[in-house]
Tab-separated table of C-alpha atoms in Angstrom:
chain	number	residue	atom	x	y	z
A	1	MET	CA	12.460	-8.172	-25.582
A	2	HIS	CA	10.958	-7.862	-22.110
A	3	HIS	CA	10.432	-11.549	-19.968
A	4	PHE	CA	7.957	-11.509	-16.911
A	5	LYS	CA	7.191	-14.299	-14.624
A	6	LYS	CA	4.374	-16.376	-15.273
A	7	LEU	CA	0.840	-14.777	-14.147
A	8	SER	CA	-1.350	-16.406	-12.058
A	9	SER	CA	-4.725	-15.210	-10.689
A	10	LEU	CA	-4.837	-11.663	-11.946
A	11	GLU	CA	-7.414	-9.537	-12.165
A	12	VAL	CA	-6.560	-5.691	-13.640
A	13	LYS	CA	-9.214	-3.760	-14.626
A	14	LEU	CA	-8.739	-0.475	-16.227
A	15	TYR	CA	-10.920	2.506	-15.462
A	16	LEU	CA	-10.944	4.852	-18.117
A	17	ASP	CA	-12.180	8.588	-16.716
A	18	SER	CA	-14.020	9.809	-20.025
A	19	ILE	CA	-15.859	6.849	-21.645
A	20	CYS	CA	-18.378	4.903	-20.023
A	21	ALA	CA	-19.185	2.458	-23.135
A	22	LEU	CA	-16.968	0.380	-24.961
A	23	THR	CA	-17.117	-2.611	-27.624
A	24	PHE	CA	-15.306	-5.623	-26.867
A	25	ILE	CA	-14.421	-7.570	-30.048
A	26	GLY	CA	-16.199	-10.932	-29.558
A	27	VAL	CA	-17.429	-10.392	-26.484
A	28	PHE	CA	-19.869	-7.442	-25.793
A	29	THR	CA	-20.575	-3.892	-25.897
A	30	GLY	CA	-19.944	-2.812	-22.231
A	31	ALA	CA	-21.466	-0.739	-19.843
A	32	CYS	CA	-20.083	1.427	-16.469
A	33	SER	CA	-18.588	-1.285	-14.226
A	34	GLY	CA	-17.896	-0.922	-10.319
A	35	VAL	CA	-14.991	-1.412	-8.050
A	36	ASN	CA	-13.868	-5.005	-6.563
A	37	ALA	CA	-16.840	-6.337	-9.268
A	38	PRO	CA	-16.247	-10.383	-8.877
A	39	THR	CA	-15.379	-13.103	-11.333
A	40	PRO	CA	-16.766	-13.933	-13.826
A	41	ASN	CA	-18.105	-10.505	-14.588
A	42	PRO	CA	-19.642	-9.726	-18.607
A	43	ASP	CA	-17.946	-6.317	-18.484
A	44	HIS	CA	-14.525	-7.528	-18.577
A	45	LEU	CA	-12.420	-9.735	-21.093
A	46	VAL	CA	-11.390	-12.371	-19.883
A	47	LEU	CA	-7.421	-13.788	-21.166
A	48	ALA	CA	-6.257	-16.981	-21.368
A	49	SER	CA	-3.437	-17.593	-19.103
A	50	GLY	CA	0.406	-18.434	-19.388
A	51	ASN	CA	2.705	-15.623	-20.920
A	52	ASN	CA	1.327	-14.515	-23.334
A	53	GLN	CA	-1.593	-12.672	-21.191
A	54	GLN	CA	-3.450	-10.501	-24.253
A	55	GLY	CA	-6.273	-9.109	-25.125
A	56	THR	CA	-7.991	-7.167	-28.144
A	57	VAL	CA	-10.030	-3.951	-27.594
A	58	GLY	CA	-11.978	-2.680	-30.516
A	59	ASN	CA	-12.265	1.247	-29.677
A	60	ALA	CA	-9.340	3.818	-28.867
A	61	LEU	CA	-8.957	4.215	-25.368
A	62	SER	CA	-8.282	7.551	-23.819
A	63	SER	CA	-6.240	9.172	-21.408
A	64	PRO	CA	-5.459	9.396	-18.412
A	65	MET	CA	-5.815	5.446	-17.619
A	66	LYS	CA	-6.633	4.444	-14.189
A	67	VAL	CA	-5.546	0.730	-13.223
A	68	GLN	CA	-6.812	-1.914	-10.390
A	69	VAL	CA	-5.512	-4.836	-9.326
A	70	LEU	CA	-7.231	-7.166	-7.569
A	71	ASP	CA	-7.322	-10.778	-6.627
A	72	SER	CA	-9.097	-14.070	-7.620
A	73	VAL	CA	-11.961	-13.237	-5.316
A	74	GLY	CA	-11.976	-9.430	-5.510
A	75	THR	CA	-9.624	-7.859	-3.124
A	76	PRO	CA	-7.291	-5.845	-4.139
A	77	TYR	CA	-4.437	-7.391	-4.364
A	78	PRO	CA	-1.170	-5.990	-2.015
A	79	SER	CA	0.406	-2.880	-2.632
A	80	GLY	CA	3.822	-2.074	-3.948
A	81	MET	CA	2.729	-4.391	-7.127
A	82	LYS	CA	4.767	-3.143	-10.389
A	83	LEU	CA	3.209	-4.338	-13.886
A	84	ALA	CA	4.110	-3.161	-17.176
A	85	ILE	CA	0.936	-2.295	-19.720
A	86	SER	CA	1.998	-2.700	-23.165
A	87	ARG	CA	-0.384	-1.956	-26.261
A	88	MET	CA	0.886	-4.221	-28.985
A	89	LEU	CA	1.589	-3.844	-32.718
A	90	GLY	CA	-0.284	-7.289	-32.704
A	91	PHE	CA	-0.640	-10.425	-31.154
A	92	ASP	CA	2.609	-11.854	-30.194
A	93	SER	CA	4.802	-9.425	-31.408
A	94	LEU	CA	6.651	-6.475	-29.428
A	95	PRO	CA	5.526	-3.647	-27.515
A	96	SER	CA	5.041	-0.349	-29.392
A	97	GLN	CA	3.930	1.216	-26.528
A	98	THR	CA	4.505	0.531	-22.589
A	99	ALA	CA	4.172	1.972	-19.022
A	100	ILE	CA	5.591	0.399	-15.295
A	101	VAL	CA	3.050	1.095	-13.177
A	102	THR	CA	2.970	0.383	-9.006
A	103	THR	CA	-0.147	0.106	-7.276
A	104	ASP	CA	-1.043	1.221	-3.793
A	105	SER	CA	-2.871	-0.147	-1.257
A	106	TYR	CA	-6.647	0.160	-2.576
A	107	GLY	CA	-4.594	-1.471	-5.772
A	108	TYR	CA	-4.785	1.341	-8.184
A	109	ALA	CA	-2.066	3.119	-10.058
A	110	SER	CA	-2.454	5.582	-12.855
A	111	PHE	CA	-0.630	6.475	-15.907
A	112	ASN	CA	-0.439	8.838	-18.854
A	113	GLY	CA	0.537	8.446	-22.247
A	114	THR	CA	-0.024	8.312	-26.250
A	115	PHE	CA	-2.090	4.394	-25.090
A	116	GLY	CA	-5.134	4.157	-26.890
A	117	PHE	CA	-5.239	6.080	-29.660
A	118	SER	CA	-6.261	3.713	-31.656
A	119	PRO	CA	-7.653	0.163	-31.014
A	120	GLY	CA	-5.444	-3.510	-30.778
A	121	ALA	CA	-3.977	-5.539	-28.322
A	122	TRP	CA	-2.816	-5.382	-24.901
A	123	GLN	CA	-0.524	-7.135	-22.209
A	124	VAL	CA	-0.645	-6.801	-18.517
A	125	PHE	CA	2.463	-8.078	-16.730
A	126	PRO	CA	3.283	-8.561	-13.155
A	127	ILE	CA	7.076	-7.597	-12.485
A	128	GLY	CA	9.088	-10.195	-10.455
A	129	THR	CA	5.411	-11.509	-8.438
A	130	THR	CA	3.602	-14.829	-8.851
A	131	LEU	CA	0.311	-14.291	-8.197
A	132	PRO	CA	-1.668	-17.254	-6.272
A	133	GLY	CA	-4.717	-18.605	-7.379
A	134	ILE	CA	-6.836	-19.130	-10.821
A	135	SER	CA	-5.179	-18.450	-13.626
A	136	LYS	CA	-6.991	-15.858	-15.939
A	137	ILE	CA	-6.636	-11.781	-16.137
A	138	ASN	CA	-9.611	-10.026	-16.287
A	139	PHE	CA	-8.572	-6.792	-18.595
A	140	SER	CA	-11.935	-5.013	-18.550
A	141	GLN	CA	-12.191	-1.493	-20.252
A	142	SER	CA	-15.481	0.077	-18.681
A	143	PRO	CA	-14.641	3.198	-16.490
A	144	LEU	CA	-15.228	3.821	-12.752
A	145	SER	CA	-18.058	6.267	-12.604
A	146	TYR	CA	-16.747	8.270	-9.775
A	147	GLY	CA	-18.528	9.536	-7.061
A	148	ASN	CA	-17.905	13.461	-5.060
A	149	GLY	CA	-16.042	12.311	-2.201
A	150	SER	CA	-19.238	12.637	0.259
A	151	PHE	CA	-21.382	10.026	1.655
A	152	THR	CA	-25.350	9.305	2.365
A	153	ALA	CA	-26.236	7.085	5.017
A	154	GLY	CA	-27.877	3.821	3.558
A	155	SER	CA	-29.489	0.446	5.209
A	156	SER	CA	-28.580	-0.658	8.703
A	157	ILE	CA	-28.275	-4.497	9.433
A	158	THR	CA	-28.984	-5.307	13.011
A	159	THR	CA	-26.657	-8.390	13.915
A	160	PRO	CA	-28.138	-11.197	16.829
A	161	THR	CA	-24.658	-10.217	19.402
A	162	ASN	CA	-22.884	-7.476	19.717
A	163	VAL	CA	-20.635	-6.996	16.775
A	164	HIS	CA	-16.489	-6.740	17.595
A	165	GLU	CA	-14.178	-4.080	15.180
A	166	ILE	CA	-12.980	-5.909	12.510
A	167	ILE	CA	-15.181	-6.347	9.102
A	168	ALA	CA	-14.473	-7.538	5.704
A	169	VAL	CA	-15.820	-7.176	2.094
A	170	ALA	CA	-15.741	-10.016	-0.403
A	171	ASP	CA	-18.346	-11.511	-2.854
A	172	PHE	CA	-18.513	-14.749	-0.931
A	173	ASN	CA	-21.322	-16.419	-2.269
A	174	LYS	CA	-20.001	-15.407	-6.316
A	175	ASP	CA	-23.639	-13.911	-7.345
A	176	GLY	CA	-21.941	-10.498	-8.700
A	177	ASN	CA	-22.697	-8.487	-5.459
A	178	GLN	CA	-20.398	-7.710	-2.255
A	179	ASP	CA	-21.079	-8.855	0.803
A	180	PHE	CA	-19.485	-8.499	4.287
A	181	VAL	CA	-18.766	-10.594	7.196
A	182	VAL	CA	-17.750	-9.000	10.532
A	183	VAL	CA	-16.390	-10.500	13.804
A	184	ALA	CA	-19.471	-11.276	16.851
A	185	GLY	CA	-17.167	-12.453	19.385
A	186	THR	CA	-18.529	-16.105	19.468
A	187	SER	CA	-19.579	-16.171	15.874
A	188	VAL	CA	-18.272	-14.489	12.929
A	189	ASP	CA	-21.738	-13.137	10.755
A	190	VAL	CA	-22.429	-13.311	7.166
A	191	TYR	CA	-24.643	-10.979	5.306
A	192	LEU	CA	-25.070	-11.026	1.537
A	193	GLY	CA	-25.605	-8.065	-0.680
A	194	ASN	CA	-28.766	-7.415	-2.093
A	195	GLY	CA	-27.041	-5.278	-5.255
A	196	ASP	CA	-28.822	-2.407	-3.636
A	197	GLY	CA	-27.189	-1.479	-0.626
A	198	THR	CA	-29.213	-3.853	1.644
A	199	PHE	CA	-27.901	-6.959	3.043
A	200	LYS	CA	-29.377	-9.913	4.209
A	201	ALA	CA	-28.230	-12.560	6.703
A	202	GLY	CA	-25.958	-15.726	5.909
A	203	ALA	CA	-24.864	-18.778	7.159
A	204	GLY	CA	-21.815	-17.411	9.153
A	205	ILE	CA	-19.477	-19.127	11.205
A	206	SER	CA	-20.365	-19.976	15.241
A	207	GLY	CA	-18.804	-22.062	17.976
A	208	LEU	CA	-15.959	-19.431	18.245
A	209	SER	CA	-14.740	-18.313	22.092
A	210	ASN	CA	-13.630	-14.244	21.439
A	211	ALA	CA	-12.820	-13.887	17.728
A	212	GLN	CA	-10.973	-10.525	17.257
A	213	ALA	CA	-9.637	-10.319	13.592
A	214	VAL	CA	-11.123	-11.626	9.822
A	215	ALA	CA	-9.378	-11.744	6.547
A	216	VAL	CA	-10.546	-12.490	2.980
A	217	GLY	CA	-8.117	-14.640	0.700
A	218	ASP	CA	-8.339	-17.360	-1.420
A	219	PHE	CA	-6.226	-20.246	0.283
A	220	ASN	CA	-7.058	-22.951	-2.150
A	221	GLY	CA	-7.076	-21.250	-5.260
A	222	ASP	CA	-10.581	-22.221	-6.557
A	223	GLY	CA	-11.682	-18.435	-6.988
A	224	ILE	CA	-14.100	-18.604	-3.857
A	225	PRO	CA	-13.102	-16.478	-1.073
A	226	ASP	CA	-11.689	-18.034	1.937
A	227	LEU	CA	-11.498	-16.568	5.721
A	228	PHE	CA	-8.762	-16.276	8.322
A	229	VAL	CA	-10.220	-15.576	11.966
A	230	THR	CA	-7.862	-14.803	14.715
A	231	ASP	CA	-9.040	-15.510	18.828
A	232	VAL	CA	-8.212	-14.555	22.189
A	233	GLY	CA	-10.589	-16.131	23.576
A	234	ASN	CA	-8.213	-19.329	23.318
A	235	ASN	CA	-5.715	-17.735	21.722
A	236	SER	CA	-6.648	-19.921	18.094
A	237	ALA	CA	-6.838	-19.445	14.836
A	238	TYR	CA	-9.055	-20.569	11.970
A	239	SER	CA	-8.962	-21.732	8.589
A	240	TYR	CA	-11.992	-21.660	6.534
A	241	LEU	CA	-12.518	-22.356	3.321
A	242	GLY	CA	-15.674	-20.796	0.940
A	243	ASN	CA	-18.121	-22.894	-0.408
A	244	GLY	CA	-18.974	-20.573	-2.870
A	245	ASP	CA	-22.779	-19.676	-1.311
A	246	GLY	CA	-22.026	-17.794	1.820
A	247	SER	CA	-20.820	-20.046	3.752
A	248	PHE	CA	-17.616	-21.420	4.864
A	249	ALA	CA	-16.457	-25.100	6.301
A	250	LEU	CA	-12.867	-25.290	9.035
A	251	THR	CA	-10.171	-26.801	7.189
A	252	GLN	CA	-7.289	-25.976	10.160
A	253	THR	CA	-6.947	-25.143	13.843
A	254	PHE	CA	-3.899	-23.381	15.408
A	255	SER	CA	-3.967	-23.673	19.139
A	256	SER	CA	-0.496	-23.093	20.027
A	257	LEU	CA	0.574	-19.995	18.549
A	258	GLY	CA	1.569	-17.977	21.942
A	259	ALA	CA	-1.245	-15.277	23.723
A	260	ASN	CA	-3.349	-12.521	22.316
A	261	PRO	CA	-3.534	-13.366	18.517
A	262	ARG	CA	-5.515	-10.311	16.773
A	263	HIS	CA	-5.007	-8.585	13.520
A	264	VAL	CA	-4.412	-10.497	10.477
A	265	ALA	CA	-2.822	-9.392	7.039
A	266	VAL	CA	-3.236	-11.635	4.110
A	267	ALA	CA	0.121	-11.992	0.692
A	268	ASP	CA	1.979	-13.806	-0.580
A	269	ILE	CA	4.965	-13.280	0.888
A	270	ASN	CA	7.676	-15.944	0.282
A	271	ASN	CA	5.945	-15.657	-3.773
A	272	ASP	CA	5.924	-19.078	-4.222
A	273	GLY	CA	1.825	-18.299	-6.192
A	274	VAL	CA	0.137	-19.482	-2.852
A	275	LEU	CA	-1.009	-17.119	-0.405
A	276	ASP	CA	0.081	-16.480	3.105
A	277	VAL	CA	-0.495	-15.381	6.550
A	278	ALA	CA	0.559	-12.965	9.367
A	279	PHE	CA	-1.354	-11.505	12.528
A	280	THR	CA	0.234	-9.756	15.352
A	281	MET	CA	0.622	-11.069	18.634
A	282	GLN	CA	-0.262	-8.929	21.662
A	283	SER	CA	1.372	-8.522	25.375
A	284	PRO	CA	2.714	-10.818	26.640
A	285	SER	CA	3.784	-13.005	23.158
A	286	ASN	CA	4.759	-9.094	21.171
A	287	THR	CA	5.473	-11.185	17.800
A	288	ILE	CA	4.346	-11.420	14.624
A	289	ALA	CA	3.131	-14.632	14.251
A	290	VAL	CA	3.575	-15.815	10.034
A	291	LEU	CA	1.634	-18.881	8.366
A	292	LYS	CA	2.803	-20.453	4.939
A	293	GLY	CA	0.281	-21.321	2.742
A	294	ASN	CA	0.223	-24.896	1.352
A	295	GLY	CA	-2.776	-24.024	-1.191
A	296	ASP	CA	-5.089	-26.317	-0.348
A	297	GLY	CA	-6.317	-23.913	2.362
A	298	THR	CA	-4.251	-25.196	5.089
A	299	PHE	CA	-0.961	-23.135	6.540
A	300	THR	CA	2.384	-24.490	8.233
A	301	LYS	CA	3.643	-22.103	10.790
A	302	LEU	CA	7.136	-20.585	9.220
A	303	THR	CA	8.407	-18.049	11.417
A	304	SER	CA	7.688	-15.671	14.369
A	305	VAL	CA	8.682	-12.411	14.059
A	306	PRO	CA	9.540	-10.002	17.707
A	307	VAL	CA	8.553	-6.813	17.530
A	308	ASN	CA	8.018	-4.113	20.289
A	309	THR	CA	5.562	-3.746	23.227
A	310	ASN	CA	1.789	-4.873	21.848
A	311	PRO	CA	1.479	-4.848	18.608
A	312	TRP	CA	-1.292	-3.585	17.216
A	313	GLY	CA	-1.856	-3.064	13.217
A	314	LEU	CA	0.430	-5.073	10.386
A	315	ALA	CA	0.667	-4.091	6.281
A	316	PHE	CA	2.674	-5.241	3.890
A	317	GLY	CA	3.983	-3.430	0.438
A	318	ASP	CA	7.712	-3.646	-1.058
A	319	PHE	CA	9.058	-0.598	0.267
A	320	ASN	CA	12.271	-1.070	-0.871
A	321	ALA	CA	11.316	-1.561	-4.518
A	322	ASP	CA	13.434	-4.984	-4.924
A	323	GLY	CA	10.249	-6.624	-5.897
A	324	ILE	CA	9.895	-8.718	-2.141
A	325	LEU	CA	7.100	-7.676	0.011
A	326	ASP	CA	8.132	-5.697	3.046
A	327	LEU	CA	6.082	-5.565	6.711
A	328	VAL	CA	5.174	-2.790	8.760
A	329	VAL	CA	3.741	-3.199	12.426
A	330	THR	CA	2.598	-0.467	14.818
A	331	ASN	CA	3.542	-0.947	18.578
A	332	GLN	CA	0.831	0.515	20.619
A	333	GLY	CA	2.269	-0.427	23.912
A	334	SER	CA	6.134	1.515	22.793
A	335	GLY	CA	4.748	4.049	20.728
A	336	ASN	CA	6.454	3.624	17.912
A	337	MET	CA	6.979	1.108	14.411
A	338	SER	CA	8.484	-1.300	13.121
A	339	VAL	CA	10.047	-1.414	9.614
A	340	PHE	CA	11.085	-5.501	8.734
A	341	LYS	CA	12.149	-5.781	5.186
A	342	GLY	CA	10.838	-9.286	3.282
A	343	ASN	CA	13.733	-11.423	2.040
A	344	GLY	CA	11.704	-13.227	-0.433
A	345	ASP	CA	11.211	-16.616	1.910
A	346	GLY	CA	9.218	-15.860	4.245
A	347	THR	CA	11.256	-14.128	6.942
A	348	PHE	CA	11.960	-10.828	7.429
A	349	THR	CA	15.257	-8.522	8.519
A	350	ALA	CA	14.481	-5.603	10.455
A	351	LEU	CA	14.949	-2.487	8.849
A	352	ASN	CA	14.285	0.761	11.248
A	353	THR	CA	11.612	2.118	14.324
A	354	ILE	CA	10.098	4.971	13.714
A	355	SER	CA	8.595	6.834	16.577
A	356	ALA	CA	8.312	10.883	15.371
A	357	GLY	CA	4.786	11.694	16.000
A	358	LEU	CA	3.191	9.005	17.035
A	359	SER	CA	1.020	8.226	19.877
A	360	GLY	CA	-0.623	4.826	20.446
A	361	PRO	CA	-0.101	3.949	16.796
A	362	SER	CA	-2.706	1.319	15.710
A	363	GLY	CA	-3.912	1.207	12.178
A	364	VAL	CA	-1.718	1.390	9.708
A	365	VAL	CA	-1.909	1.672	5.675
A	366	VAL	CA	-0.014	1.748	2.828
A	367	GLY	CA	-0.180	4.126	-0.323
A	368	ASP	CA	1.599	6.426	-2.633
A	369	PHE	CA	0.150	9.416	-1.494
A	370	ASN	CA	2.178	11.636	-2.743
A	371	LYS	CA	2.405	10.112	-6.482
A	372	ASP	CA	6.023	9.854	-6.776
A	373	GLY	CA	6.705	5.929	-7.477
A	374	LYS	CA	7.395	5.294	-4.149
A	375	LEU	CA	5.094	3.548	-1.163
A	376	ASP	CA	3.823	5.460	2.146
A	377	LEU	CA	2.522	5.095	5.200
A	378	ALA	CA	-0.708	6.665	6.833
A	379	VAL	CA	-0.928	5.574	10.867
A	380	GLY	CA	-4.081	6.126	12.867
A	381	ASN	CA	-2.874	6.985	16.605
A	382	ASP	CA	-4.947	5.586	19.614
A	383	SER	CA	-3.578	8.149	22.083
A	384	SER	CA	-3.575	11.498	20.311
A	385	THR	CA	-5.748	13.456	17.627
A	386	HIS	CA	-3.914	12.896	14.481
A	387	ILE	CA	-3.497	11.046	11.211
A	388	SER	CA	0.815	10.638	11.025
A	389	ILE	CA	1.868	10.680	7.546
A	390	PHE	CA	5.680	9.061	6.008
A	391	LEU	CA	6.333	9.429	3.000
A	392	GLY	CA	8.590	6.400	1.532
A	393	ASN	CA	12.376	6.822	0.641
A	394	GLY	CA	12.142	4.061	-1.733
A	395	ASP	CA	14.869	2.248	0.365
A	396	GLY	CA	12.712	1.344	3.207
A	397	THR	CA	13.371	3.773	5.153
A	398	PHE	CA	10.530	7.055	5.575
A	399	THR	CA	10.192	10.773	6.159
A	400	THR	CA	7.700	12.076	8.555
A	401	GLY	CA	5.293	13.553	6.439
A	402	SER	CA	2.116	15.895	6.639
A	403	THR	CA	-0.065	15.410	9.774
A	404	ILE	CA	-3.622	15.036	9.356
A	405	SER	CA	-5.632	16.697	12.722
A	406	THR	CA	-8.925	14.675	13.446
A	407	PRO	CA	-11.237	15.399	16.381
A	408	THR	CA	-10.862	12.242	18.684
A	409	ALA	CA	-7.963	9.654	18.521
A	410	GLY	CA	-8.261	7.167	15.176
A	411	ALA	CA	-7.708	3.725	15.302
A	412	TYR	CA	-8.855	2.830	12.043
A	413	LEU	CA	-7.981	4.048	8.992
A	414	SER	CA	-9.023	3.045	5.080
A	415	LEU	CA	-8.176	3.818	2.001
A	416	GLY	CA	-10.085	4.800	-1.476
A	417	ASP	CA	-10.404	7.479	-4.629
A	418	PHE	CA	-13.548	8.973	-3.523
A	419	ASN	CA	-13.383	11.619	-5.874
A	420	GLY	CA	-12.056	10.145	-9.051
A	421	ASP	CA	-9.315	13.087	-9.270
A	422	GLY	CA	-6.580	10.068	-8.763
A	423	ASN	CA	-4.921	10.842	-5.596
A	424	ILE	CA	-5.816	8.658	-2.618
A	425	ASP	CA	-8.186	9.472	0.216
A	426	ILE	CA	-8.438	8.067	4.031
A	427	VAL	CA	-11.541	7.275	5.658
A	428	HIS	CA	-10.918	7.695	9.807
A	429	SER	CA	-12.731	6.294	12.278
A	430	TYR	CA	-12.506	5.566	15.605
A	431	TYR	CA	-14.672	3.413	18.270
A	432	GLY	CA	-14.216	6.166	21.151
A	433	GLY	CA	-15.944	9.167	19.014
A	434	THR	CA	-19.158	10.384	16.998
A	435	SER	CA	-18.350	10.444	13.283
A	436	VAL	CA	-16.076	9.008	10.577
A	437	ARG	CA	-14.358	11.788	8.467
A	438	VAL	CA	-13.393	11.681	4.668
A	439	PHE	CA	-9.554	13.490	4.293
A	440	LEU	CA	-9.330	13.728	0.305
A	441	GLY	CA	-5.914	13.518	-1.036
A	442	ASN	CA	-3.908	16.685	-2.602
A	443	GLY	CA	-1.400	13.845	-4.742
A	444	ASP	CA	1.078	15.562	-2.389
A	445	GLY	CA	0.904	13.931	0.753
A	446	THR	CA	-0.935	15.909	1.964
A	447	PHE	CA	-5.324	16.265	2.527
A	448	ASN	CA	-8.108	18.474	3.208
A	449	ALA	CA	-10.744	17.684	5.486
A	450	GLY	CA	-13.733	16.039	3.420
A	451	SER	CA	-17.009	14.265	4.702
A	452	VAL	CA	-18.269	14.253	8.115
A	453	LEU	CA	-20.918	11.578	8.478
A	454	ASN	CA	-22.481	11.218	12.919
A	455	VAL	CA	-21.654	7.903	13.832
A	456	THR	CA	-21.734	7.096	16.850
A	457	GLY	CA	-18.764	5.097	17.768
A	458	PRO	CA	-17.499	3.341	14.739
A	459	MET	CA	-15.281	0.919	14.681
A	460	GLN	CA	-13.072	-0.240	11.266
A	461	THR	CA	-14.168	0.365	7.559
A	462	ALA	CA	-14.667	-1.695	4.767
A	463	ILE	CA	-14.785	-0.791	1.301
A	464	GLY	CA	-16.727	-1.560	-1.347
A	465	ASP	CA	-19.740	-0.513	-4.065
A	466	PHE	CA	-22.241	-2.199	-2.455
A	467	ASN	CA	-25.468	-0.966	-4.660
A	468	ASN	CA	-23.311	-1.321	-7.985
A	469	ASP	CA	-23.633	2.266	-9.085
A	470	GLY	CA	-19.618	2.228	-9.812
A	471	LYS	CA	-19.630	4.710	-6.696
A	472	LEU	CA	-17.083	3.366	-3.491
A	473	ASP	CA	-19.417	3.228	-0.341
A	474	PHE	CA	-17.908	1.580	2.878
A	475	VAL	CA	-19.537	-0.020	6.258
A	476	THR	CA	-18.749	0.045	9.524
A	477	PRO	CA	-20.033	-1.769	12.396
A	478	THR	CA	-20.482	0.286	16.060
A	479	LEU	CA	-18.959	-0.100	19.472
A	480	SER	CA	-20.931	-2.585	21.809
A	481	SER	CA	-23.842	-2.713	19.602
A	482	THR	CA	-25.478	-4.566	17.375
A	483	THR	CA	-25.416	-2.292	14.557
A	484	VAL	CA	-23.835	-2.269	11.533
A	485	ASN	CA	-24.201	1.248	8.754
A	486	VAL	CA	-23.871	1.012	5.327
A	487	TYR	CA	-22.955	4.049	3.933
A	488	LEU	CA	-23.524	5.242	0.134
A	489	GLY	CA	-20.897	7.278	-2.192
A	490	ASN	CA	-22.402	10.286	-3.702
């Protein structure tokens, strides 16, 4: 029998492509739910914590299935997580069928097989990973109602001051609707979702100098989304704990980390079950600051990772399949990308530097674009009109893949399966452009041009289901304006 580490804080949703309503024994008769549904939610079967993460379903399931892994605040867990999913002969028995799947950067994994020809008990385990936060699994049997890859302009939100580039999505007031935060220089503005694609202003965070980036995570394990903010105006960073009503309380200030703190990534990089933080320190610092989470919303500086000139984007993933998160960083000034092997203790060792096809590399996202079980990279280029694809070899190295032509340069990329074909798609935006473009994945590492949405100066996009119809939507702020636009998936 396999032995796995104890699971804490994991939300696993099985989205079944063909069944919309399933009956759960002792829970409810379900209806379709959307992506990033919060905890708790009546269309999830909540399992007890511990090493026997089991649940019973009352209906036969269908294949293929799609799994999404979300953390306790509804944010996709870092890519490269391996999961063992088993249908059991009965509770406390050996698995009769097991699939090993690996998640992509939107938390998705899919698999085929003979699962679910009959109802029964199920188990889900992460392999080689200890997860932070509250100890429970949500194992959902309701499907994702996929869109067709196109979008319709929704609401437009007017902010008090000009917004900056970074935006993040979570359910900050725990009402079951997706909310968002957007960086606005002297503030971080909070907008609470009404569940119909519209938003109302929340409390927000004030008193900042020139905030540049924000990231979401559950830093103290209470199941409420928290924030980490970088501020280049005073070269500081801040940790805020969520109060559960859409407001936040300052927990810690870092003021001696170096110059120009920018983009932030959140993950458990030392495998202690607590979320950590890493962020780029642009020129003249040219490092990645790594902070160890203490589990109470505070952090301790762990290390600084030297990189090349003007680091911009960063992302985590298990690129060499050793169960430890690795790190990739784009170096905009030097025109290359650095890949680092995670050592499992929060430190990193340089693996390789990639420069082929890159020109002012900026945003980087991680996913399995060719469905070979190995993590790949997509990189936006700030100085050329293409997206660069790099296919992972599974050992921490990458092979140059396809090139996606774009009408403008592209600083920002986001991922999701917008047309429900099981392939990862890419959303491309650029603050100097006049459109947001969707590129639909073919499942072999190549992409076809999809929707074109006319937007002037679109910044980063953030994905969520804002009108609770089960289809992925996105939200994007516009350059040097007080406007944030919502686009609803069709």
